[in-house]
mmCIF file of C-alpha atoms in Angstrom:
data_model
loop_
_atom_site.group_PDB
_atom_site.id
_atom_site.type_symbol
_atom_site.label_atom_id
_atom_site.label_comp_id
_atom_site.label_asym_id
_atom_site.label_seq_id
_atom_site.Cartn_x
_atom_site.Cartn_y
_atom_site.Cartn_z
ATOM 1 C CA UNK A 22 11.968 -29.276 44.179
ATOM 2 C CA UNK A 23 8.862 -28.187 42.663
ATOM 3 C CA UNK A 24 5.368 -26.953 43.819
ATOM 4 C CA UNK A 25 1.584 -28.140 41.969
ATOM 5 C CA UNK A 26 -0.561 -25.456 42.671
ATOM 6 C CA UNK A 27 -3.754 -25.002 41.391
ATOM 7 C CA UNK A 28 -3.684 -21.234 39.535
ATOM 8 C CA UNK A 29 -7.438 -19.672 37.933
ATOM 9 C CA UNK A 30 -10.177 -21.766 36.591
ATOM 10 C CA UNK A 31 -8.736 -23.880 33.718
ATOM 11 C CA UNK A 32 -10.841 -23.283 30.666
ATOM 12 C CA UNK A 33 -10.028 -22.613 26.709
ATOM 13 C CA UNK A 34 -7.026 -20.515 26.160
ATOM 14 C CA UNK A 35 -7.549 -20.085 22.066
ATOM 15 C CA UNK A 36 -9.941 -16.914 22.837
ATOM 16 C CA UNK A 37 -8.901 -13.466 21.424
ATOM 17 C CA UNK A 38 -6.157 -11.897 23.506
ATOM 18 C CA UNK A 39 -6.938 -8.286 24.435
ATOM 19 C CA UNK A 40 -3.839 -5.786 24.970
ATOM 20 C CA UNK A 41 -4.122 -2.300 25.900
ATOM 21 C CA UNK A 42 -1.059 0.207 26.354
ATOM 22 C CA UNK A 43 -0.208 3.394 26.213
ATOM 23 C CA UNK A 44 2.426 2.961 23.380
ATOM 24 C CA UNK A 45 2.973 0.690 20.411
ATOM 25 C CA UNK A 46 6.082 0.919 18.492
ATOM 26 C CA UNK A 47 6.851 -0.593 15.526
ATOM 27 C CA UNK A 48 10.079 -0.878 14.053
ATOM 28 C CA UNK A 49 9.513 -0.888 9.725
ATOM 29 C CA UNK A 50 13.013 -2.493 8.984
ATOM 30 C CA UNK A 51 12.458 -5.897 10.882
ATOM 31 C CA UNK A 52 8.745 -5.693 12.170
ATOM 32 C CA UNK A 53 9.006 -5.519 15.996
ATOM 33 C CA UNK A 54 6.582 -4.795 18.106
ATOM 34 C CA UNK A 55 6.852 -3.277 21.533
ATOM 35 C CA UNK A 56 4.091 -2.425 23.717
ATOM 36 C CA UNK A 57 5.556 0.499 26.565
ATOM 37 C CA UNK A 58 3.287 1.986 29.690
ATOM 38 C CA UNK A 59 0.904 0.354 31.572
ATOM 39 C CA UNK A 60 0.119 -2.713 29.301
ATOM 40 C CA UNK A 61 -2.493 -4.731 30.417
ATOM 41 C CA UNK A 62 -2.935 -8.601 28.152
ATOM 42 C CA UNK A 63 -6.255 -9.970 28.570
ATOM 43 C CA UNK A 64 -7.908 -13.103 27.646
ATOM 44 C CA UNK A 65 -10.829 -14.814 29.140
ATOM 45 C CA UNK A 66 -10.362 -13.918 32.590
ATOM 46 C CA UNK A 67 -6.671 -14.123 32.865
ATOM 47 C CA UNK A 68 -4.733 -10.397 32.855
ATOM 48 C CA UNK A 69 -1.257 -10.037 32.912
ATOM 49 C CA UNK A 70 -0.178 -6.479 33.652
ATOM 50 C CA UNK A 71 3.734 -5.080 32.713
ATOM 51 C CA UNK A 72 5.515 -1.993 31.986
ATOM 52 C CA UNK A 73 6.691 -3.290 29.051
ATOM 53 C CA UNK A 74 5.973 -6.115 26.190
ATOM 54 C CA UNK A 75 7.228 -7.290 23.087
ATOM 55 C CA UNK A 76 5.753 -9.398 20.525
ATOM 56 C CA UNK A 77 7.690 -12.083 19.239
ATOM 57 C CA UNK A 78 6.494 -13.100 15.950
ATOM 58 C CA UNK A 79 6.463 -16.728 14.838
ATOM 59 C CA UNK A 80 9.161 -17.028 11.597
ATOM 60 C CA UNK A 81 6.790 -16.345 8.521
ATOM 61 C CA UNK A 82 6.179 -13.044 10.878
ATOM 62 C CA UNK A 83 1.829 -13.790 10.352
ATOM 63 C CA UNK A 84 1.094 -15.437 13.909
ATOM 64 C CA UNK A 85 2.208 -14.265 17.664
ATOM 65 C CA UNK A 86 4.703 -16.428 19.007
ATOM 66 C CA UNK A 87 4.684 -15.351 22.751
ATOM 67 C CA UNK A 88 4.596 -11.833 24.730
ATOM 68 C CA UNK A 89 7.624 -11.179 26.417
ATOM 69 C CA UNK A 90 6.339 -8.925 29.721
ATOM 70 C CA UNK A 91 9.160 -7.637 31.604
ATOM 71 C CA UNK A 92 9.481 -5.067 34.430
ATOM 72 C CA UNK A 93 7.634 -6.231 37.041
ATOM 73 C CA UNK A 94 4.782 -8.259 36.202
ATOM 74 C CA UNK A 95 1.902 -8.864 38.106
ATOM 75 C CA UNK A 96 -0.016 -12.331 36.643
ATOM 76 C CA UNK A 97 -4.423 -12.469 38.137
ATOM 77 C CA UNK A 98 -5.884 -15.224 36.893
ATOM 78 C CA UNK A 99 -10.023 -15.733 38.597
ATOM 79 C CA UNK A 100 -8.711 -15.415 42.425
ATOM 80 C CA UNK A 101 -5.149 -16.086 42.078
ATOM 81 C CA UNK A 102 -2.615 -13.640 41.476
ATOM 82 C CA UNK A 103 1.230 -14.209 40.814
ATOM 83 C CA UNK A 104 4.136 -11.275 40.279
ATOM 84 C CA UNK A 105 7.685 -12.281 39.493
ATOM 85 C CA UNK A 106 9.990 -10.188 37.329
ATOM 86 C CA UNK A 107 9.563 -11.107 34.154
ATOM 87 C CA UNK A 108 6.743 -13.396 32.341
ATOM 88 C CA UNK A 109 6.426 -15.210 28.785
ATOM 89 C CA UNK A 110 3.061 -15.887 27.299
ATOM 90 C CA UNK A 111 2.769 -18.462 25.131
ATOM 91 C CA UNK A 112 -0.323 -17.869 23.549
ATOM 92 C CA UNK A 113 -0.777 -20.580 21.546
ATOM 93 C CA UNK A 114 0.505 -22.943 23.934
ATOM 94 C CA UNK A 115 -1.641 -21.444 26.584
ATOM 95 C CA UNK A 116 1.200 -21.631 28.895
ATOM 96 C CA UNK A 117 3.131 -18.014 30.888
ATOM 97 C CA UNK A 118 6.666 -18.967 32.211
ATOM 98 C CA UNK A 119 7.454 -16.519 35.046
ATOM 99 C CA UNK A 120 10.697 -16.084 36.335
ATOM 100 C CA UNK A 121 12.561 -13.977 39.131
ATOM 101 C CA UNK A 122 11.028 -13.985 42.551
ATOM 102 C CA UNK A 123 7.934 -15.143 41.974
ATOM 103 C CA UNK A 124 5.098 -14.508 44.496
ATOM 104 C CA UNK A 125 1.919 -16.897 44.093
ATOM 105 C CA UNK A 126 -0.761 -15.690 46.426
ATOM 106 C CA UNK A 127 -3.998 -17.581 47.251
ATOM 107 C CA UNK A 128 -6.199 -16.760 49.641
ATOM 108 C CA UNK A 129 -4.425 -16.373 52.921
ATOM 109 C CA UNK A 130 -0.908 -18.794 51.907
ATOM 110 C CA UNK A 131 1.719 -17.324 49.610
ATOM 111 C CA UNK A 132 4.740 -19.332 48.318
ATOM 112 C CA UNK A 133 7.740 -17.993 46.776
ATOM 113 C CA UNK A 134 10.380 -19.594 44.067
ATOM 114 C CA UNK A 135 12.646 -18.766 41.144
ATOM 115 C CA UNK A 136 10.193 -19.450 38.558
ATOM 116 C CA UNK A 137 6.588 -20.498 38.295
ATOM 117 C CA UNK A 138 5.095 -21.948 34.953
ATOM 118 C CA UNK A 139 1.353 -21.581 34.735
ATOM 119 C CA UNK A 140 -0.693 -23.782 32.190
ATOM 120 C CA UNK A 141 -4.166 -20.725 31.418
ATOM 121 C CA UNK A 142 -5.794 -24.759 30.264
ATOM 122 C CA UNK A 143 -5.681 -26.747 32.828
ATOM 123 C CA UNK A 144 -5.440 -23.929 35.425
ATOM 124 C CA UNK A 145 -2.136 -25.389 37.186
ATOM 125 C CA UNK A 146 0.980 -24.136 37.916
ATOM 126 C CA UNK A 147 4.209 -25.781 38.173
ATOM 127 C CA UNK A 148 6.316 -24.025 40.644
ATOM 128 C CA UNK A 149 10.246 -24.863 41.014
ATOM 129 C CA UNK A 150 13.869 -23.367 42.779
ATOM 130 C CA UNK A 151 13.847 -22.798 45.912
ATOM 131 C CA UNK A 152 9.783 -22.762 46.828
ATOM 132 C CA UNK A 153 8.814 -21.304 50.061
ATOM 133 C CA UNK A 154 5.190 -21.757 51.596
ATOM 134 C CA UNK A 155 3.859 -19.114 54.145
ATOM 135 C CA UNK A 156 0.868 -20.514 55.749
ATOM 136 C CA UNK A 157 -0.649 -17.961 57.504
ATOM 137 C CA UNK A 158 -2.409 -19.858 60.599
ATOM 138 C CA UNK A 159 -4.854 -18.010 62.784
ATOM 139 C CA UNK A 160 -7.363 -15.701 61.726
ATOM 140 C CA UNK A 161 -5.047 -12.370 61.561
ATOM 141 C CA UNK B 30 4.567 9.397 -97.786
ATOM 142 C CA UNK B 31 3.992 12.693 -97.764
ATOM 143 C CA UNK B 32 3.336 14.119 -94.445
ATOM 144 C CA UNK B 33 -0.675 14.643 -93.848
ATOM 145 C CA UNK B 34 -0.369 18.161 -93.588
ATOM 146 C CA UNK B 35 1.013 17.860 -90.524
ATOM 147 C CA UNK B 36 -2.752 17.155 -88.319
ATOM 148 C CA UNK B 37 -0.657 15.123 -86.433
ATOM 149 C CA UNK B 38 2.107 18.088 -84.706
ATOM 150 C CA UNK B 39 -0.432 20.108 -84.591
ATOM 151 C CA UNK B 40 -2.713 17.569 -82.321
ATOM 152 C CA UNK B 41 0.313 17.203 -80.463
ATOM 153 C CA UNK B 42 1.057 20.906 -80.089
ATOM 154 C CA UNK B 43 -2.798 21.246 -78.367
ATOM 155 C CA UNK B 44 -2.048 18.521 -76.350
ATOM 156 C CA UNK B 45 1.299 20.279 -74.824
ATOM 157 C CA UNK B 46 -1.241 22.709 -73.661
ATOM 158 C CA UNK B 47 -4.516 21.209 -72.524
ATOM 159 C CA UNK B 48 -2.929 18.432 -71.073
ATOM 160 C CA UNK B 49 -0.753 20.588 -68.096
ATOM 161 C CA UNK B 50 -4.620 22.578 -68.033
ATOM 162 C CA UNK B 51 -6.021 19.701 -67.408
ATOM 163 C CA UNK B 52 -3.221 18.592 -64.897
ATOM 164 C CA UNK B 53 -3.279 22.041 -62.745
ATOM 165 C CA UNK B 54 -7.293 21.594 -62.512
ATOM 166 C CA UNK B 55 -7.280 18.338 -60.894
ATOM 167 C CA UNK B 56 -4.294 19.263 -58.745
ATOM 168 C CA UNK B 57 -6.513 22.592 -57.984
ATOM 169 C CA UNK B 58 -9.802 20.403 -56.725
ATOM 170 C CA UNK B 59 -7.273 19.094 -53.820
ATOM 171 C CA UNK B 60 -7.126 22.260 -52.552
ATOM 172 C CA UNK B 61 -10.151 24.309 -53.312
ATOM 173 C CA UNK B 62 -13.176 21.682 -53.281
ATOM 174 C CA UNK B 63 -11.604 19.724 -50.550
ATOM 175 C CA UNK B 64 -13.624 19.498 -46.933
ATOM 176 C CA UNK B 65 -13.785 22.073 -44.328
ATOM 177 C CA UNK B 66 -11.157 20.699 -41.802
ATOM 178 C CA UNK B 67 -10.849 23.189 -38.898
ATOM 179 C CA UNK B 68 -7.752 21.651 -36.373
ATOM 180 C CA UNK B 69 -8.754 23.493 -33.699
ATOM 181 C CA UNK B 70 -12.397 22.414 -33.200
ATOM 182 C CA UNK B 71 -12.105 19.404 -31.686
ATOM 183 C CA UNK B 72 -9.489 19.958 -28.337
ATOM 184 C CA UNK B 73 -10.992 19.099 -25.470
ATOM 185 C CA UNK B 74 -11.453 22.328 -23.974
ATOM 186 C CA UNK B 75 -13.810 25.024 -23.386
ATOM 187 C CA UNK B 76 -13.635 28.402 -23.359
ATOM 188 C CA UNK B 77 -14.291 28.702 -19.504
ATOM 189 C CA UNK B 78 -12.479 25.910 -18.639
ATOM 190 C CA UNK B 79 -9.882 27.465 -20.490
ATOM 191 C CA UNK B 80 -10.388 30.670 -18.808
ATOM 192 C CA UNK B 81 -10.031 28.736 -15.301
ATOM 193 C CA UNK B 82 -6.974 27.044 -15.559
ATOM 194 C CA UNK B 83 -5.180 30.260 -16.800
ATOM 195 C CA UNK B 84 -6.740 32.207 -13.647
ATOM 196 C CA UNK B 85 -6.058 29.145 -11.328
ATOM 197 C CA UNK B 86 -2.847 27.657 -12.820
ATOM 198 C CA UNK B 87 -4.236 23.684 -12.504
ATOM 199 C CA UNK B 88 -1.464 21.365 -13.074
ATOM 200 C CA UNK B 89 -2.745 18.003 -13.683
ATOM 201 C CA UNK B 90 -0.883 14.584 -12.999
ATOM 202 C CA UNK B 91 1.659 16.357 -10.831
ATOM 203 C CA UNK B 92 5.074 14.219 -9.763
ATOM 204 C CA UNK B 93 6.956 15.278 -6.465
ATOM 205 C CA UNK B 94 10.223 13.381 -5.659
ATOM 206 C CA UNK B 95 12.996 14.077 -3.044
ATOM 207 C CA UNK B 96 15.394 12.049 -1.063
ATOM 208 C CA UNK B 97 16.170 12.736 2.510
ATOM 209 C CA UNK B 98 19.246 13.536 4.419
ATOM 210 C CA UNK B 99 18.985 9.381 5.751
ATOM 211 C CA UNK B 100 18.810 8.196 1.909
ATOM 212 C CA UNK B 101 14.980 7.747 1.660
ATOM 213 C CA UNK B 102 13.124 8.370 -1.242
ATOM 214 C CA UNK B 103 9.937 10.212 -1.295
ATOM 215 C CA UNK B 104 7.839 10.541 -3.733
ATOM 216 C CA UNK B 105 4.002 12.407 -4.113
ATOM 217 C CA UNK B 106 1.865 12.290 -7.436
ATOM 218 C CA UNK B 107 -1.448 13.180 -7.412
ATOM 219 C CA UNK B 108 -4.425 13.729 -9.474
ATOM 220 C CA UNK B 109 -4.280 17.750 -9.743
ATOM 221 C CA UNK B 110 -2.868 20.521 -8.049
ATOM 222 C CA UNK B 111 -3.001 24.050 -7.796
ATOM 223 C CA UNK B 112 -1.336 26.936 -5.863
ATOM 224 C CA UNK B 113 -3.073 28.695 -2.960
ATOM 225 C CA UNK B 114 -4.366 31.939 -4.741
ATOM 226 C CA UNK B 115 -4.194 33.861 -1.307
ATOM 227 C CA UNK B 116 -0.882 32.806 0.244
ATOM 228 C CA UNK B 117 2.533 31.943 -1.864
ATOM 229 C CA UNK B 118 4.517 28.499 -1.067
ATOM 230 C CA UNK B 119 1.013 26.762 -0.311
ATOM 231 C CA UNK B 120 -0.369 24.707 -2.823
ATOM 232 C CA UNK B 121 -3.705 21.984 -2.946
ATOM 233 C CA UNK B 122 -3.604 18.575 -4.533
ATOM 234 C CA UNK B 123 -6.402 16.360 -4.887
ATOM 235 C CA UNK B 124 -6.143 11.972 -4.960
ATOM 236 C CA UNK B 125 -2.528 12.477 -3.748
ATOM 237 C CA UNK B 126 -0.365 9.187 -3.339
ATOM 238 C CA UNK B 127 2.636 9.240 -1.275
ATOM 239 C CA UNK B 128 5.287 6.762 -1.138
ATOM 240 C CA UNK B 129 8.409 6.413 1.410
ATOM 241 C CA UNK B 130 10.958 3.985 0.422
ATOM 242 C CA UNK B 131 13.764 3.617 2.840
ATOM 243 C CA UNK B 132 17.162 2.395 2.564
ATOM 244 C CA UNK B 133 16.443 -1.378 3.750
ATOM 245 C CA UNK B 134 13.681 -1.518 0.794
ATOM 246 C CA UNK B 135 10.697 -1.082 3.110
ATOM 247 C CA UNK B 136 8.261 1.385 2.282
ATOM 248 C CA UNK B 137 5.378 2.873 3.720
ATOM 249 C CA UNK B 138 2.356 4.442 1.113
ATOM 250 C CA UNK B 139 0.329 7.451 2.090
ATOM 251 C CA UNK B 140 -3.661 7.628 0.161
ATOM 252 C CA UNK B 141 -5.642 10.956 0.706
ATOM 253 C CA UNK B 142 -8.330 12.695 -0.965
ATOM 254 C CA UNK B 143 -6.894 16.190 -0.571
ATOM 255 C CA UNK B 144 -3.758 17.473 0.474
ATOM 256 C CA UNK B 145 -2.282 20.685 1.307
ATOM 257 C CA UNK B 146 1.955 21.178 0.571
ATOM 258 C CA UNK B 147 3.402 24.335 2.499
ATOM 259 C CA UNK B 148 6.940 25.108 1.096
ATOM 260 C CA UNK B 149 7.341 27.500 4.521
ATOM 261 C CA UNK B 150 7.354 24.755 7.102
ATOM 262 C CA UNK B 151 7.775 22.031 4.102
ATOM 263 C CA UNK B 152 4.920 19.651 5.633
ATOM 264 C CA UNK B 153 2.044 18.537 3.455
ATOM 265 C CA UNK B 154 -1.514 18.218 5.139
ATOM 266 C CA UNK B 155 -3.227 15.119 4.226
ATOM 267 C CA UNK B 156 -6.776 15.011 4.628
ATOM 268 C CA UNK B 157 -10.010 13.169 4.211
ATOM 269 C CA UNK B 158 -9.865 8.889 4.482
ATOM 270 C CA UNK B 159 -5.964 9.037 4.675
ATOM 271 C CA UNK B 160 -5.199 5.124 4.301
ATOM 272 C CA UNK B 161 -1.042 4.324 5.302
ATOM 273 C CA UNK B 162 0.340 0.870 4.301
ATOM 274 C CA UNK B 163 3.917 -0.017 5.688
ATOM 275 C CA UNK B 164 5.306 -3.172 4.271
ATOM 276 C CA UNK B 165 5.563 -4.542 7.794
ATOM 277 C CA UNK B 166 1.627 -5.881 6.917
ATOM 278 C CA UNK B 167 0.143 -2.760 9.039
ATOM 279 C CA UNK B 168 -2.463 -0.707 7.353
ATOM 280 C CA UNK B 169 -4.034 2.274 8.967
ATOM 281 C CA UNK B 170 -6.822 4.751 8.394
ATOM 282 C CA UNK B 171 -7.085 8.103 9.935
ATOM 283 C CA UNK B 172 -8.784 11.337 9.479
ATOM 284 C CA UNK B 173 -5.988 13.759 8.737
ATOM 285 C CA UNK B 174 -1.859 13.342 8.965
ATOM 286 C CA UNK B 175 0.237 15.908 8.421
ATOM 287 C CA UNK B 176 4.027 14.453 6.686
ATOM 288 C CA UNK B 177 7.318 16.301 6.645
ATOM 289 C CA UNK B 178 8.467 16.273 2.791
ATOM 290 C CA UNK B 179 12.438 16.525 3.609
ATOM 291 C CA UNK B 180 12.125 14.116 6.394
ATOM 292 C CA UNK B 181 10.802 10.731 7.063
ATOM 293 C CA UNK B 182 8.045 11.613 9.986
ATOM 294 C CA UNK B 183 5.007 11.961 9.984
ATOM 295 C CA UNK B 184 1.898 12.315 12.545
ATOM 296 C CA UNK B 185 -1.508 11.552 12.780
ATOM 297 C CA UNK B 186 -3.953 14.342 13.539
ATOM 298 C CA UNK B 187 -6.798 12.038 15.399
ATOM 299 C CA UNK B 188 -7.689 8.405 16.124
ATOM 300 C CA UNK B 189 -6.444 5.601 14.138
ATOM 301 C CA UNK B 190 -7.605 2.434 13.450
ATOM 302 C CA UNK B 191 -5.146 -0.075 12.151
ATOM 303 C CA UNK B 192 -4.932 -3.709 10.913
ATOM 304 C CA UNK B 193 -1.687 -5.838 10.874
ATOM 305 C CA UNK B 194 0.674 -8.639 12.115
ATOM 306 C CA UNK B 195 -0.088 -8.026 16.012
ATOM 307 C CA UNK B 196 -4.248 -7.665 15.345
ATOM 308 C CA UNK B 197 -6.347 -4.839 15.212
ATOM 309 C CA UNK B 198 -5.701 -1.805 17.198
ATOM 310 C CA UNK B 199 -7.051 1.464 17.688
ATOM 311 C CA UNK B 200 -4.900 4.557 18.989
ATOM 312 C CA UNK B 201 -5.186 7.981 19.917
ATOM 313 C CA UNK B 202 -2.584 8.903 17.657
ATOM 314 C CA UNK B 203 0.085 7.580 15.651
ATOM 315 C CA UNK B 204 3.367 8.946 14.363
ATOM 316 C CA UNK B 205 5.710 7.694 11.559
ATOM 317 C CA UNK B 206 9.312 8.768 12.829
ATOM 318 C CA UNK B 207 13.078 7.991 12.027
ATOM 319 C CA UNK B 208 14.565 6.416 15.187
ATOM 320 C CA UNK B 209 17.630 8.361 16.985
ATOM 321 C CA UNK B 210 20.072 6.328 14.971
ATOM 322 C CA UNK B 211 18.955 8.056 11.748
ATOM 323 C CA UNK B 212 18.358 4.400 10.178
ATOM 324 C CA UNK B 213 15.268 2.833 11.227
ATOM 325 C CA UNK B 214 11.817 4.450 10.938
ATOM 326 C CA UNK B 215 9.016 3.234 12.885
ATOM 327 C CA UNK B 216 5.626 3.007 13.774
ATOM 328 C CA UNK B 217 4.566 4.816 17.545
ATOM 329 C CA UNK B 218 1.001 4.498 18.156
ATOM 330 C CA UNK B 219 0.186 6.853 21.281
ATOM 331 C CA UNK B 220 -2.284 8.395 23.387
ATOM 332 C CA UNK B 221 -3.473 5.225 24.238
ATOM 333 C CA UNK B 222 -3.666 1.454 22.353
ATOM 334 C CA UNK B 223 -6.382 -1.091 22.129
ATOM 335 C CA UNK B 224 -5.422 -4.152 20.167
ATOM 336 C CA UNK B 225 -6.814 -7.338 20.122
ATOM 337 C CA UNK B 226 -5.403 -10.709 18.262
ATOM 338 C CA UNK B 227 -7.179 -13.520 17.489
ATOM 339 C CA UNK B 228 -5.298 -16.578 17.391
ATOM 340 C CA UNK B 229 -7.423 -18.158 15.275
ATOM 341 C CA UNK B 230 -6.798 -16.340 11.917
#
């Protein structure tokens, strides 16, 4: 069963994407790129943070297909923040598909689930297998 | 008819011999009238600048090629060089172009203003606007690189900025290395790397 949860503010997702690492390699024979150490994707006020990214390149290799983040990734997005194992950001789609124990925190609830797909546009995110809500009642 | 005492052989025997005067005279004013033609006055070099490339050994249009142990092809032409007057094995180029081909066809080109080739530790010294093109779309500026001339690798001395398929990007340094495998080369940007990509473009 899935989850509807609202995830940042929803606003235009074609802004420049920001990435800073400590490494970029690129491999000459077939053009792969591969950001390694603390790399931090920005755009508007969205920042995905990984160990380690690679850029897939669309076919005619001049436009980013998506960012493969894997290694632990930890998704903020305005108030929200997410972290599941792995993430891929579709930047022209707008859209980052997490998967592996996901963790969506907001404010004082936090649900868990397999995966968790977050549309950056309309500031939703769609969260399915095996959601868990923790409702923290009280004022702990 | 009597023969008119013979005027005729005897204008002929003057002829024989004015004529062939006549012949070596004109054939002479080839020779001796002809203009002052002096081969050597119009080279292209002075005296001093004569005097300077004996003392300093210029070469000009200089060609370097070599192939590495992983079947690359390097080759280095540049401008001018000259050896290092002070220290043997060290010589300085000027406008030097540097091009890496590799095995799989891709290439990456080197563009400096000066360089400086050291047969000792065999690395040349690039230096001054050093632009790097890989045929992966990336090209890259930096201040100085120094490049290994039996070996595909390279490494940037400072900053560099860099445009390509992933956006623009600025790094603390960047190296050009073959990967352990021996086959691929790549790109490592390090010490830090700011890119950003517009989607639009």
């Amino acid at each position: 069963q899935g989850a509807n949860v609202a995830f940042g503010a929803s606003r235009d997702s074609s802004g420049p994407v920001e990435v800073t690492a400590d490494n970029l390699s690129v491999n000459q024979s077939d053009g792969t790129a591969l950001y390694t150490g603390n790399v931090v994707i920005g755009q508007g006020d969205m920042r995905l943070a990984a160990p380690r990214v690679l850029v897939v390149f669309a076919e005619d290799n001049s436009k980013i297909e998506r960012l493969e983040a894997t290694g632990g990734v930890t998704l903020v997005s305005g108030e929200d923040a997410a972290e599941a194992e792995r993430a891929d950001y579709d930047i022209d789609g707008g859209t980052i598909d997490m998967a592996g124990n996901v963790l969506l925190t907001q404010g004082p609830s936090a649900v868990t689930s397999e995966r968790m797909r977050v549309d950056l546009d309309a500031g939703t995110a769609q969260m399915s297998g095996r959601v868990k809500t923790i409702l923290q009642n009280g004022d702990q | 008819m009597a023969r008119s005492s013979g005027t005729y052989s005897r204008v002929i025997a003057w002829l024989k011999i004015l004529l062939p005067l006549i012949a070596l005279g004109l054939l002479s004013t080839v020779f001796l009238l002809s203009t002052e033609i002096d081969p050597g006055a119009d080279l292209p070099f002075s005296n001093a600048e004569m005097a300077d490339r004996a003392s300093s050994q210029q070469v000009t249009a200089p060609y370097f090629s070599g192939a590495t142990s992983s079947g690359a092809l390097l080759t280095i032409t540049a401008e001018s060089a000259r050896p290092d007057p002070e220290e043997a094995g060290r010589a300085f180029a000027s406008s030097v172009i540097a091009r890496m081909k590799m095995k799989d066809e891709s290439q990456i080109m080197l563009n400096a203003h000066s360089a400086t080739f050291s047969d000792l530790d065999d690395t040349a010294i690039l230096s001054g606007e050093v632009l790097i093109e890989s045929s992966t779309g990336y090209v890259m500026t930096t201040q100085e690189l120094s490049a290994s001339l039996s070996r595909i690798e390279a490494e940037s001395a400072g900053p560099v900025e860099a445009t390509g398929p992933a956006g623009t990007l600025n790094a603390g340094r960047m190296r050009i290395e073959t990967i352990e495998n021996g086959e691929d080369v790549r790109l490592l940007f390090t010490d830090g790397v700011k890119l950003v990509y517009d989607p639009q473009n």
